[in-house]
Tab-separated table of C-alpha atoms in Angstrom:
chain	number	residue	atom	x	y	z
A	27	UNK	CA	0.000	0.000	0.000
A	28	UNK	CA	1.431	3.307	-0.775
A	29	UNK	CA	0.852	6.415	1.680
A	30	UNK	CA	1.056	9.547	2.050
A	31	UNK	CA	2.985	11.822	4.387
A	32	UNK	CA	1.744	15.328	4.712
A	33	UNK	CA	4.855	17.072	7.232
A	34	UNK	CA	5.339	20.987	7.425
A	35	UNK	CA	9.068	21.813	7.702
A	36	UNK	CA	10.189	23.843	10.547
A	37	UNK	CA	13.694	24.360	9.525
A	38	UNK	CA	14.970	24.664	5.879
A	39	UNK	CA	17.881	22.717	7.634
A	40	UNK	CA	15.953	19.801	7.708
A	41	UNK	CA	16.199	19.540	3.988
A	42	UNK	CA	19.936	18.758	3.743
A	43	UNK	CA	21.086	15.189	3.296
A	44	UNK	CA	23.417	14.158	6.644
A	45	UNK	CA	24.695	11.116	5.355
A	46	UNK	CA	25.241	7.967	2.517
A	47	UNK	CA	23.703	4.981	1.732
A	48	UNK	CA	25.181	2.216	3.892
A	49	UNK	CA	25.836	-1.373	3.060
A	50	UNK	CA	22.987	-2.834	4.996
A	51	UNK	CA	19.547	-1.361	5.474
A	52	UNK	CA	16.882	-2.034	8.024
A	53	UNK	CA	14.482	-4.789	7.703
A	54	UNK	CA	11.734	-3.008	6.110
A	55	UNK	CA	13.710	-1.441	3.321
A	56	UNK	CA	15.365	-4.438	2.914
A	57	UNK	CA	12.236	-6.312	1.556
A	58	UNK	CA	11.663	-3.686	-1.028
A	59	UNK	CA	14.900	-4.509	-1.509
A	60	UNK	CA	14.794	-8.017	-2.257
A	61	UNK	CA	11.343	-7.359	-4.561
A	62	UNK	CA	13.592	-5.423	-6.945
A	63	UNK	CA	14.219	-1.827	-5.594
A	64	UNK	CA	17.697	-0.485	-6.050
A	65	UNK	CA	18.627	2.343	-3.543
A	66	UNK	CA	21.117	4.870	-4.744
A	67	UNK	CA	21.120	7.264	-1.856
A	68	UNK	CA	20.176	8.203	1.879
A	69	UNK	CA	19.275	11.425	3.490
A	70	UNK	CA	17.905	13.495	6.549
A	71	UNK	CA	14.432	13.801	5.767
A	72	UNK	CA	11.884	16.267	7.626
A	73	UNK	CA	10.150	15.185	10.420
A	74	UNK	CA	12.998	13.315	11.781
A	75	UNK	CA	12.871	10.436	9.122
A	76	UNK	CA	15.183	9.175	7.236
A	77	UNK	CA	14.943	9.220	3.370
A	78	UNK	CA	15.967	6.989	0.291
A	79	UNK	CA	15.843	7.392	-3.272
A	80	UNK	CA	16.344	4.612	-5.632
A	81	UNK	CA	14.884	2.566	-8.654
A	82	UNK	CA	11.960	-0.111	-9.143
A	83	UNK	CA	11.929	-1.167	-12.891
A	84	UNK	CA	13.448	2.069	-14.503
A	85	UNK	CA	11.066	4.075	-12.068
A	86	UNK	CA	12.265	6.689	-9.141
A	87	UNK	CA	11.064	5.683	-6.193
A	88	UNK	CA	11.430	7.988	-2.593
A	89	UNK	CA	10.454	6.311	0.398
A	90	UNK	CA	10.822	7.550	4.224
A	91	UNK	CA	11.480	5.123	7.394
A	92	UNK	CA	9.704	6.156	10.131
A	93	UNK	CA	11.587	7.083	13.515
A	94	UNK	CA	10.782	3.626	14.777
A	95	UNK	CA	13.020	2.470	12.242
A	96	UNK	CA	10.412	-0.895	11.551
A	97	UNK	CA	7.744	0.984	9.039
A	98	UNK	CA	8.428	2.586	5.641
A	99	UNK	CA	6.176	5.277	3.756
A	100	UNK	CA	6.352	5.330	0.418
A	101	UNK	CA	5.179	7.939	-1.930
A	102	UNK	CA	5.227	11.793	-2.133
A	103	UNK	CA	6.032	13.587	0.774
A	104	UNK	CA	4.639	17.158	0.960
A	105	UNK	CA	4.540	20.244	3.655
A	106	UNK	CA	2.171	22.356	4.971
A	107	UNK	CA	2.092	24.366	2.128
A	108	UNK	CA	1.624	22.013	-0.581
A	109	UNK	CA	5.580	21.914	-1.434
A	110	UNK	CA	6.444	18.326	-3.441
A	111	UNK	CA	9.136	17.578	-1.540
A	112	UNK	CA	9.590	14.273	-2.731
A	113	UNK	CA	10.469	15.497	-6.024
A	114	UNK	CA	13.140	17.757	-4.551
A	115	UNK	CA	14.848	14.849	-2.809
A	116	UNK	CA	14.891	12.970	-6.855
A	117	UNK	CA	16.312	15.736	-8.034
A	118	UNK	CA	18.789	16.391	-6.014
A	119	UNK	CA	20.048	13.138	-4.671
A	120	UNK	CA	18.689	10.563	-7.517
A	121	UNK	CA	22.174	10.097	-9.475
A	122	UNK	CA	21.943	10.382	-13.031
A	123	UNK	CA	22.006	7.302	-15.015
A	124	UNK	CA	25.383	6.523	-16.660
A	125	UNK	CA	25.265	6.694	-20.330
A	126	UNK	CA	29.381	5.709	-20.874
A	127	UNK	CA	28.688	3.301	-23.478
A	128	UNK	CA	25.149	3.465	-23.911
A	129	UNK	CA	25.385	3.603	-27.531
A	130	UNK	CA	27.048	0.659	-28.143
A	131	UNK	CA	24.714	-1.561	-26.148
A	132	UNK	CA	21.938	0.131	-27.994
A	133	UNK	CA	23.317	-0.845	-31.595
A	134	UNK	CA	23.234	-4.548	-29.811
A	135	UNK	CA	20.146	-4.498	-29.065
A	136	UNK	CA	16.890	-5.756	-31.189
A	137	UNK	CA	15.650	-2.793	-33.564
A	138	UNK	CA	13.857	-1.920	-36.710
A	139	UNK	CA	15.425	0.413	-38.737
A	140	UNK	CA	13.530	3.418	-40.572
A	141	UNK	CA	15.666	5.741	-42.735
A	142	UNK	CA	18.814	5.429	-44.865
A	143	UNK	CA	21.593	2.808	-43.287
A	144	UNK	CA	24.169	4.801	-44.371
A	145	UNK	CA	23.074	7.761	-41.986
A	146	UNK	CA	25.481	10.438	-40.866
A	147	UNK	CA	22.811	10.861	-37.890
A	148	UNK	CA	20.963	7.873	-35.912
A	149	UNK	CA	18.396	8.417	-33.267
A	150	UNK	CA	17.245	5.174	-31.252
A	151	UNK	CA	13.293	5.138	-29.266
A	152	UNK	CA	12.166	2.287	-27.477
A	153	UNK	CA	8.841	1.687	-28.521
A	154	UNK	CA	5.754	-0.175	-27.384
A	155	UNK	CA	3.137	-1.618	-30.143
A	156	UNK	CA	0.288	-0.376	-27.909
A	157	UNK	CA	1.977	3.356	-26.803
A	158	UNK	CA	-0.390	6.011	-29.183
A	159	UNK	CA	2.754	8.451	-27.911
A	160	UNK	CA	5.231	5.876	-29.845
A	161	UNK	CA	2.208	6.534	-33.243
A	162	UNK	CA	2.538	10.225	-32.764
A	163	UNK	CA	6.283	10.024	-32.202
A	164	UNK	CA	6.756	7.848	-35.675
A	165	UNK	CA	4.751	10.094	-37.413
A	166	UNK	CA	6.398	13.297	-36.474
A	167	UNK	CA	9.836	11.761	-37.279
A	168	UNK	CA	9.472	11.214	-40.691
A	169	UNK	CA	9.996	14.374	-41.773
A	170	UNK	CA	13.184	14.242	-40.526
A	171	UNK	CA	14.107	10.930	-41.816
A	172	UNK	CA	13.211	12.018	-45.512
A	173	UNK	CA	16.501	14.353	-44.660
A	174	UNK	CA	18.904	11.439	-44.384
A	175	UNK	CA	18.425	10.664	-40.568
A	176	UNK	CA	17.941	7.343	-39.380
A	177	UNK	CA	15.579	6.054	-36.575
A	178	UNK	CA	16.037	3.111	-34.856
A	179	UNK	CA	12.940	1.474	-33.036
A	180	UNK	CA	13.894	-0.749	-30.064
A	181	UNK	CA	10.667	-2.547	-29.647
A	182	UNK	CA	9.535	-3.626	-26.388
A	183	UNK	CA	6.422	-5.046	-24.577
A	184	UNK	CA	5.347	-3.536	-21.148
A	185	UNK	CA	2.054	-1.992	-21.698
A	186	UNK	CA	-0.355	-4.609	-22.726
A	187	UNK	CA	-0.136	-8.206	-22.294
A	188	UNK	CA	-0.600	-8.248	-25.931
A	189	UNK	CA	2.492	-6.212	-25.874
A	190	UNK	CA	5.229	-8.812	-26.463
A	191	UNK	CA	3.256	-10.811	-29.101
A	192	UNK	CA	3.191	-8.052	-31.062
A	193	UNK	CA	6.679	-6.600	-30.219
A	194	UNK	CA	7.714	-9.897	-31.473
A	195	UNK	CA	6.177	-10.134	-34.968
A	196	UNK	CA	7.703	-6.646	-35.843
A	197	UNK	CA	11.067	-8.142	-34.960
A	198	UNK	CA	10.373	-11.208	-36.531
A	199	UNK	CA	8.734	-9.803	-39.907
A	200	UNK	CA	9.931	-10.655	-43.348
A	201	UNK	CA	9.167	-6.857	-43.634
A	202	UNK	CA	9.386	-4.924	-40.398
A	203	UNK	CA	8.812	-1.540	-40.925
A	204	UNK	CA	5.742	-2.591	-42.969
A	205	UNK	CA	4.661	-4.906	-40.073
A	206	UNK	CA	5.217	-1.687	-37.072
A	207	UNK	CA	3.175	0.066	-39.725
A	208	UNK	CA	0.126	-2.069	-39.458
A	209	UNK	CA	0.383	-1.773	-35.649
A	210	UNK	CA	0.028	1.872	-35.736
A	211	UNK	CA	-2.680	1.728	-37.730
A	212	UNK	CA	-4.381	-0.265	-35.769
A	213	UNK	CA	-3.775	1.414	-32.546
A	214	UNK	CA	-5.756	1.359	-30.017
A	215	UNK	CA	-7.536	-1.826	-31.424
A	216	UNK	CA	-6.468	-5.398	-31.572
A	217	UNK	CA	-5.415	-5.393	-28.108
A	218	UNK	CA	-5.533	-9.254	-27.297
A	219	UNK	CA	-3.275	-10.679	-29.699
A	220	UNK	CA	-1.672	-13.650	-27.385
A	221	UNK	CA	2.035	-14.407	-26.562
A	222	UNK	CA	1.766	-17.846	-26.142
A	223	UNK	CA	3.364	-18.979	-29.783
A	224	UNK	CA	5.895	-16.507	-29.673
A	225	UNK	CA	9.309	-18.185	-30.356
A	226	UNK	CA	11.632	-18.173	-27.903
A	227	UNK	CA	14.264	-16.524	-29.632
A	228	UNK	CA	11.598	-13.142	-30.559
A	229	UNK	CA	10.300	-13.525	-27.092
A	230	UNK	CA	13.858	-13.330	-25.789
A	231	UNK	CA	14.789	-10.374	-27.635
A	232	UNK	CA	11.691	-8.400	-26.427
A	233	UNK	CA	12.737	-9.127	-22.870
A	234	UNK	CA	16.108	-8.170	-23.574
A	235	UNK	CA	14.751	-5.054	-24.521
A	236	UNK	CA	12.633	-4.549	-21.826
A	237	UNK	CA	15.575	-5.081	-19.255
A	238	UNK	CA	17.603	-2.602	-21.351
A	239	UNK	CA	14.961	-0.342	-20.610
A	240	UNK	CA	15.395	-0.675	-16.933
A	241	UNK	CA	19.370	-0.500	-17.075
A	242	UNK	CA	19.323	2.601	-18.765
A	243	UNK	CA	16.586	4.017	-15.976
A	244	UNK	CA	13.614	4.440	-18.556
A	245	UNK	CA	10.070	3.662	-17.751
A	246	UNK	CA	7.919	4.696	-20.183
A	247	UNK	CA	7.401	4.974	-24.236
A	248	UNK	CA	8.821	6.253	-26.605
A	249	UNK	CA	11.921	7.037	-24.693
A	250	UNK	CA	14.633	8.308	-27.305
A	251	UNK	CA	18.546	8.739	-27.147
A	252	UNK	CA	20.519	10.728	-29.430
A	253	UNK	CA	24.176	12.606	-29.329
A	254	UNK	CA	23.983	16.367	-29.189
A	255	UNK	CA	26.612	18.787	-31.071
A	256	UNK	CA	29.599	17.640	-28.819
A	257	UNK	CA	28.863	13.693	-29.054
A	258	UNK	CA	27.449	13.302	-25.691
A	259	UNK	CA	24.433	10.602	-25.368
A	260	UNK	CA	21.199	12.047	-24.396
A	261	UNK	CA	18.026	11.204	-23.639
A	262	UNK	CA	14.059	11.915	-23.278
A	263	UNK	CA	11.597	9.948	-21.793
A	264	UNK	CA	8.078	10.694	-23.128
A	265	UNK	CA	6.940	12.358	-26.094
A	266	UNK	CA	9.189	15.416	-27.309
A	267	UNK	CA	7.644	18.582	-28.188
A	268	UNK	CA	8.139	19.506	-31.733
A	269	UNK	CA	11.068	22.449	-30.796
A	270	UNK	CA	13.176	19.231	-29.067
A	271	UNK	CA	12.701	17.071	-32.194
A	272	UNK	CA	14.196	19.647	-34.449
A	273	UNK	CA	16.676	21.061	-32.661
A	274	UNK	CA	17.997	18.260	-30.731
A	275	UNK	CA	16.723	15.171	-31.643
A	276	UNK	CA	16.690	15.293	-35.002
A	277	UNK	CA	18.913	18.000	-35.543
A	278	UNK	CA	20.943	17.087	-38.785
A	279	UNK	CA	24.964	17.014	-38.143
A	280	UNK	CA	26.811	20.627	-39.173
């Protein structure tokens, strides 16, 4: 069950972090633990309890112990005057994913390429057959790719169960890019399309996918990496507005 805890701060001092993450944690962070949380940092929360920030399948997660030390609040913590201070304690003590060699373990992982191969510019999205932001996203992009750019889908199934099944028979199509165009244009319809006779090697490469997803701290579709102007590896998860996709994603090397 996730709560709520409302606190009004009485100091601004009661903001600042105080110490690290330690090797062991008490019992009941430890179960989120073991059910797939990954802290990445400890702090001095308000109220006198101590706060964590971390990861749960590519998501951020903050989460406060209670002074007993033996109950843990999860959620958005918020003062008396309707301050998100949960989102404070992401942002500031949430590290940043590493992206050092990002870009290599996306070229190995399972796409469908849109676009000329011989590119000077590629742009990679992971992409969902049932995300209508992944449609919109496709559709605004091939503008671009009539310039010479090339887009690289990652697909991956974590929306609908249908989701892998038809993940899987883009990946696996004699024609893929014709095959992720008959999803669009079906979107949102034909939503139960099993995953039981996937083969194992399409259903493994959609899980791959997924987990990529998580190891690169991404939980949601499309979420697209590119290299700005001085090579660095960037990324936005969600939907770009149209002034990101032309001057950053899509922005066509000088």
């Amino acid at each position: 069950m996730i709560l709520r805890s409302v606190l009004k701060v009485l100091s601004p001092m009661l903001l600042l972090p105080t110490m690290a993450v330690s090797a062991s944690y008490p019992d009941a962070v430890q179960v989120l633990i073991d059910e797939g949380l990954k802290v990445e940092a400890s702090f001095e929360a308000p109220g006198g309890l101590k706060g964590f920030v971390g990861r749960r399948n590519g998501h951020p997660v903050s989460l406060y112990l209670m002074p007993d030390g033996e109950h843990v609040v999860i959620g958005k913590m918020v003062d008396g005057f309707g301050q998100d201070l949960s989102a404070n304690h992401l942002r500031n003590w949430l590290p940043k994913p590493d992206l050092t060699g990002a870009w290599d373990t996306l070229a190995d992982a399972a796409w469908v390429s849109e676009g000329p191969s011989d590119a000077q510019r590629i742009v990679y999205v992971f992409s969902d057959p049932n995300c209508g932001y992944c449609v919109a996203f496709r559709e605004k992009a091939q503008p671009f790719l009539e310039r010479g750019i090339e887009l690289r889908h990652i697909m991956v199934g974590i929306i609908q169960p249908s989701s892998l099944a038809k993940a899987a028979s883009v990946l696996g199509a004699e024609n893929p890019v014709q095959k992720l165009e008959f999803h669009d244009s079906q979107f949102p319809r034909d939503w139960l399309e099993s995953d039981e006779n996937v083969p194992k090697d399409l259903r493994d490469k959609v899980q791959s996918n997924n987990q990529l997803m998580e190891t690169l701290s991404v939980a949601a579709t499309p979420s697209v990496f590119y290299k700005d102007p001085d090579g660095e590896i960037r990324k936005i998860v969600g939907l770009p507005d149209d002034s990101a996709l032309s001057e950053a994603v899509f922005r066509y090397p000088e």
